[in-house]
Amino acid sequence: MSDNAGIQLAKRKYILIGILVSTFLSAIEGTVTGPAGPAIIGSFGGMKLLSWIFTAFLLTMAVSTPIFGKVSDLYGRKPVFQIGSLLFVLGSLLCSFSQNMEQLILFRAIQGIGAGAIVPVTFTIIGDVYRIEERAKIQGLISSVWGISSLIGPLVGGYFVDYLNWRWIFGFNVPFGIVSMWLIARYFHESRDKREKVSVDVAGAAVFTVGMTALLFALATGGQYFSWSSPLLIGCFVLAAVLLVAFVWIENRAAEPMLPLKLFRIRDISMSTVASILTSALLIGLTTYTPLWIQGVMGKNATLSGLTMAPMSIGWLFGSVFGSRLILTAGSRKTSAIGLAGIVIGAAGLAWMNGQTPHYVLLIFTFIYGLGFGYSTTVFTIIAQSSVGYSLRGASTALNTFVRSLGQTVGVAVFGTFINLSMASRIASQPGLEHVGQEDVNRLLTPEGGADMPQEVWNQLKHVLEGSLHSLYIVMGVIAVISLISVLALRNTVPSPEEDAETEKA
């Protein structure tokens, strides 16, 4: 096990700086690229491929995360961090020099693989270097980085596009990534027990990669690029089901399973995993469909739409700090319940809104949502790290990171299908909208969209969008309540390895 006392305080500060820099670079990639979309299309064309700039990054990150997490348990955190950082920097450099859309998507996939190593391993290094009392505070700081990145990412991206060139969005990662690699190489020294023989679960990793890629590809493209009933998507779902069942069979027999299934026998990990999937789906639903409400129902512009989400990032910062402190005194169950209660309040508030609701009310509810997310994500990360020993910490932390990506991917697919079906049903039942198509709906989201559209049709479409989003917010409210109920099964103690706490009162 790592020797916490052997790491000098000064060294830990430099290690933390390296981790914060690498975490910020990985986190901001999810938001900084958005404003560059029109400029990239202007350079390369390929409007239909635009979403794959984001999908390729998220898909490869999600698939590679559990693999790197287990590899870090076997071979150490430092080499995995350095390999992941090298891939991320290389992918960023290649993105900045890409010559067409296909190259950019490929290089973004390389970036995603690097992020799949960096994100879980940075959390795991914190678990190795700091004691539980310190760990909660530092995890709150790390979680704050994610909130900050979501707030300033679009601003940074917009600045690069307007005043430099969209290629700088990727190029600016390179020097900071190199600094982070140097800090970890210079100051982070692991003390691990030597193992005579290490068995790598190659079969499990291969089956998981192909099966999960098939599943995420189907979820990411279904209803957008391909019909849900298309032979390709049905084949992907069947392949995913077969391979993931085979993965469970392999993991039960592997000497060093890539994803130790015994993690799910730890109550805190299994329950927090369920809650993480649900809250991640809520997060992507909130960030994806609240701008539609602001622009399509309230009639505001895209700038105000982006600013409306700022309170959520601010609430996230406060929630992550308060949650990391409270868990040390109140325990996992109470702290998680407070966070999920905030999410329930935020979800209920959005479900209560209508087209005449004042804008400031929406700001209040997005702030409360952010508080809840900050509380819960920080607590779930601490649970993942602290409920196991060193030999499983990398796999457990990677599982926590992976289920967030999975929750967002599933959430996008399910919520997108729900909205499309709801709007199609409402349009079909409204007299006078027989000839309305998707492009007419899209025009709701632009200030000048209704200039050449009959006012009656415009009002009907706005009512359709409002009703569909209202129904979605109700569904999200139900999911929030289920997630709150799930965390009530957590142990009401400070997170610790469960085998050492069996005598503690749950």
PDB file of C-alpha atoms in Angstrom, residues 123-246:
ATOM      1  CA  PHE A 123      -9.027  10.623  -8.412  1.00  0.00           C
ATOM      2  CA  THR A 124      -7.242   7.417  -7.395  1.00  0.00           C
ATOM      3  CA  ILE A 125      -3.927   9.189  -6.771  1.00  0.00           C
ATOM      4  CA  ILE A 126      -5.749  11.494  -4.361  1.00  0.00           C
ATOM      5  CA  GLY A 127      -7.081   8.408  -2.582  1.00  0.00           C
ATOM      6  CA  ASP A 128      -3.534   7.030  -2.297  1.00  0.00           C
ATOM      7  CA  VAL A 129      -1.760  10.208  -1.215  1.00  0.00           C
ATOM      8  CA  TYR A 130      -4.226  11.751   1.248  1.00  0.00           C
ATOM      9  CA  ARG A 131      -5.857  10.392   4.404  1.00  0.00           C
ATOM     10  CA  ILE A 132      -9.661  10.231   4.553  1.00  0.00           C
ATOM     11  CA  GLU A 133      -9.825  13.477   6.564  1.00  0.00           C
ATOM     12  CA  GLU A 134      -7.777  15.310   3.921  1.00  0.00           C
ATOM     13  CA  ARG A 135      -9.182  13.337   1.021  1.00  0.00           C
ATOM     14  CA  ALA A 136     -12.693  14.716   1.356  1.00  0.00           C
ATOM     15  CA  LYS A 137     -11.447  18.316   1.198  1.00  0.00           C
ATOM     16  CA  ILE A 138      -9.228  17.627  -1.829  1.00  0.00           C
ATOM     17  CA  GLN A 139     -12.001  15.740  -3.632  1.00  0.00           C
ATOM     18  CA  GLY A 140     -14.215  18.754  -3.136  1.00  0.00           C
ATOM     19  CA  LEU A 141     -11.508  20.841  -4.805  1.00  0.00           C
ATOM     20  CA  ILE A 142     -11.217  18.374  -7.686  1.00  0.00           C
ATOM     21  CA  SER A 143     -14.998  18.315  -8.144  1.00  0.00           C
ATOM     22  CA  SER A 144     -14.985  22.120  -8.178  1.00  0.00           C
ATOM     23  CA  VAL A 145     -12.689  21.974 -11.205  1.00  0.00           C
ATOM     24  CA  TRP A 146     -15.449  20.208 -13.142  1.00  0.00           C
ATOM     25  CA  GLY A 147     -17.908  22.939 -12.199  1.00  0.00           C
ATOM     26  CA  ILE A 148     -15.482  25.697 -13.137  1.00  0.00           C
ATOM     27  CA  SER A 149     -14.702  24.040 -16.482  1.00  0.00           C
ATOM     28  CA  SER A 150     -18.386  23.853 -17.401  1.00  0.00           C
ATOM     29  CA  LEU A 151     -18.718  27.552 -16.597  1.00  0.00           C
ATOM     30  CA  ILE A 152     -15.685  28.966 -18.422  1.00  0.00           C
ATOM     31  CA  GLY A 153     -15.334  26.322 -21.152  1.00  0.00           C
ATOM     32  CA  PRO A 154     -17.756  27.992 -23.597  1.00  0.00           C
ATOM     33  CA  LEU A 155     -16.158  31.399 -22.879  1.00  0.00           C
ATOM     34  CA  VAL A 156     -12.646  30.101 -23.582  1.00  0.00           C
ATOM     35  CA  GLY A 157     -13.825  28.309 -26.705  1.00  0.00           C
ATOM     36  CA  GLY A 158     -15.636  31.391 -27.964  1.00  0.00           C
ATOM     37  CA  TYR A 159     -12.559  33.569 -27.363  1.00  0.00           C
ATOM     38  CA  PHE A 160     -10.271  31.246 -29.328  1.00  0.00           C
ATOM     39  CA  VAL A 161     -12.731  31.044 -32.217  1.00  0.00           C
ATOM     40  CA  ASP A 162     -13.329  34.816 -32.365  1.00  0.00           C
ATOM     41  CA  TYR A 163      -9.792  36.115 -31.821  1.00  0.00           C
ATOM     42  CA  LEU A 164      -7.407  33.290 -32.768  1.00  0.00           C
ATOM     43  CA  ASN A 165      -8.435  30.110 -34.568  1.00  0.00           C
ATOM     44  CA  TRP A 166     -10.529  27.083 -33.637  1.00  0.00           C
ATOM     45  CA  ARG A 167      -7.356  24.938 -33.764  1.00  0.00           C
ATOM     46  CA  TRP A 168      -6.103  26.682 -30.605  1.00  0.00           C
ATOM     47  CA  ILE A 169      -8.940  25.006 -28.684  1.00  0.00           C
ATOM     48  CA  PHE A 170      -6.958  21.783 -28.983  1.00  0.00           C
ATOM     49  CA  GLY A 171      -3.464  23.238 -29.187  1.00  0.00           C
ATOM     50  CA  PHE A 172      -3.598  25.006 -25.828  1.00  0.00           C
ATOM     51  CA  ASN A 173      -3.815  21.570 -24.113  1.00  0.00           C
ATOM     52  CA  VAL A 174      -0.283  20.678 -25.189  1.00  0.00           C
ATOM     53  CA  PRO A 175       1.914  22.917 -22.969  1.00  0.00           C
ATOM     54  CA  PHE A 176      -0.305  22.469 -19.914  1.00  0.00           C
ATOM     55  CA  GLY A 177      -0.425  18.705 -20.445  1.00  0.00           C
ATOM     56  CA  ILE A 178       3.375  18.558 -20.600  1.00  0.00           C
ATOM     57  CA  VAL A 179       3.653  20.582 -17.355  1.00  0.00           C
ATOM     58  CA  SER A 180       1.241  18.192 -15.635  1.00  0.00           C
ATOM     59  CA  MET A 181       3.226  15.165 -16.816  1.00  0.00           C
ATOM     60  CA  TRP A 182       6.470  16.703 -15.544  1.00  0.00           C
ATOM     61  CA  LEU A 183       5.016  17.504 -12.108  1.00  0.00           C
ATOM     62  CA  ILE A 184       3.738  13.941 -11.624  1.00  0.00           C
ATOM     63  CA  ALA A 185       6.999  12.441 -12.941  1.00  0.00           C
ATOM     64  CA  ARG A 186       9.073  14.647 -10.652  1.00  0.00           C
ATOM     65  CA  TYR A 187       7.122  14.584  -7.393  1.00  0.00           C
ATOM     66  CA  PHE A 188       4.861  11.514  -7.311  1.00  0.00           C
ATOM     67  CA  HIS A 189       6.702   8.434  -6.081  1.00  0.00           C
ATOM     68  CA  GLU A 190       4.666   5.293  -5.489  1.00  0.00           C
ATOM     69  CA  SER A 191       5.465   2.726  -2.845  1.00  0.00           C
ATOM     70  CA  ARG A 192       3.875  -0.533  -3.951  1.00  0.00           C
ATOM     71  CA  ASP A 193       4.218  -4.144  -2.950  1.00  0.00           C
ATOM     72  CA  LYS A 194       6.114  -6.085  -5.601  1.00  0.00           C
ATOM     73  CA  ARG A 195       4.065  -8.873  -7.133  1.00  0.00           C
ATOM     74  CA  GLU A 196       5.858 -11.868  -8.551  1.00  0.00           C
ATOM     75  CA  LYS A 197       3.237 -12.541 -11.188  1.00  0.00           C
ATOM     76  CA  VAL A 198       0.601 -10.266 -12.668  1.00  0.00           C
ATOM     77  CA  SER A 199      -2.234 -11.764 -14.673  1.00  0.00           C
ATOM     78  CA  VAL A 200      -3.743  -9.337 -17.180  1.00  0.00           C
ATOM     79  CA  ASP A 201      -7.394  -9.914 -18.087  1.00  0.00           C
ATOM     80  CA  VAL A 202      -6.925  -9.527 -21.842  1.00  0.00           C
ATOM     81  CA  ALA A 203     -10.059 -11.510 -22.741  1.00  0.00           C
ATOM     82  CA  GLY A 204     -12.223  -9.468 -20.385  1.00  0.00           C
ATOM     83  CA  ALA A 205     -10.835  -6.173 -21.657  1.00  0.00           C
ATOM     84  CA  ALA A 206     -11.340  -7.169 -25.314  1.00  0.00           C
ATOM     85  CA  VAL A 207     -14.891  -8.440 -24.837  1.00  0.00           C
ATOM     86  CA  PHE A 208     -15.837  -5.420 -22.728  1.00  0.00           C
ATOM     87  CA  THR A 209     -14.387  -2.975 -25.280  1.00  0.00           C
ATOM     88  CA  VAL A 210     -16.247  -4.457 -28.254  1.00  0.00           C
ATOM     89  CA  GLY A 211     -19.496  -5.041 -26.367  1.00  0.00           C
ATOM     90  CA  MET A 212     -19.628  -1.620 -24.730  1.00  0.00           C
ATOM     91  CA  THR A 213     -18.592   0.132 -27.951  1.00  0.00           C
ATOM     92  CA  ALA A 214     -21.474  -1.579 -29.766  1.00  0.00           C
ATOM     93  CA  LEU A 215     -23.902  -0.545 -27.024  1.00  0.00           C
ATOM     94  CA  LEU A 216     -22.736   3.078 -26.817  1.00  0.00           C
ATOM     95  CA  PHE A 217     -22.636   3.397 -30.619  1.00  0.00           C
ATOM     96  CA  ALA A 218     -26.236   2.211 -30.839  1.00  0.00           C
ATOM     97  CA  LEU A 219     -27.363   4.557 -28.061  1.00  0.00           C
ATOM     98  CA  ALA A 220     -25.473   7.526 -29.524  1.00  0.00           C
ATOM     99  CA  THR A 221     -26.768   7.123 -33.095  1.00  0.00           C
ATOM    100  CA  GLY A 222     -30.234   5.653 -32.537  1.00  0.00           C
ATOM    101  CA  GLY A 223     -33.038   7.980 -33.580  1.00  0.00           C
ATOM    102  CA  GLN A 224     -30.564  10.431 -35.155  1.00  0.00           C
ATOM    103  CA  TYR A 225     -28.480   8.686 -37.804  1.00  0.00           C
ATOM    104  CA  PHE A 226     -30.331   5.366 -37.852  1.00  0.00           C
ATOM    105  CA  SER A 227     -33.851   4.241 -37.032  1.00  0.00           C
ATOM    106  CA  TRP A 228     -34.171   2.295 -33.777  1.00  0.00           C
ATOM    107  CA  SER A 229     -35.582  -0.592 -35.833  1.00  0.00           C
ATOM    108  CA  SER A 230     -32.731  -0.610 -38.368  1.00  0.00           C
ATOM    109  CA  PRO A 231     -30.881  -3.934 -38.787  1.00  0.00           C
ATOM    110  CA  LEU A 232     -27.579  -2.229 -37.901  1.00  0.00           C
ATOM    111  CA  LEU A 233     -28.772  -0.984 -34.505  1.00  0.00           C
ATOM    112  CA  ILE A 234     -30.594  -4.200 -33.688  1.00  0.00           C
ATOM    113  CA  GLY A 235     -27.389  -6.071 -34.547  1.00  0.00           C
ATOM    114  CA  CYS A 236     -25.392  -3.738 -32.272  1.00  0.00           C
ATOM    115  CA  PHE A 237     -27.763  -4.321 -29.361  1.00  0.00           C
ATOM    116  CA  VAL A 238     -27.687  -8.091 -29.852  1.00  0.00           C
ATOM    117  CA  LEU A 239     -23.878  -8.105 -30.118  1.00  0.00           C
ATOM    118  CA  ALA A 240     -23.613  -5.927 -26.998  1.00  0.00           C
ATOM    119  CA  ALA A 241     -25.930  -8.195 -25.011  1.00  0.00           C
ATOM    120  CA  VAL A 242     -24.064 -11.363 -26.004  1.00  0.00           C
ATOM    121  CA  LEU A 243     -20.604  -9.923 -25.327  1.00  0.00           C
ATOM    122  CA  LEU A 244     -21.537  -8.286 -22.020  1.00  0.00           C
ATOM    123  CA  VAL A 245     -23.021 -11.573 -20.773  1.00  0.00           C
ATOM    124  CA  ALA A 246     -19.777 -13.238 -21.874  1.00  0.00           C
TER     125      ALA A 246
END
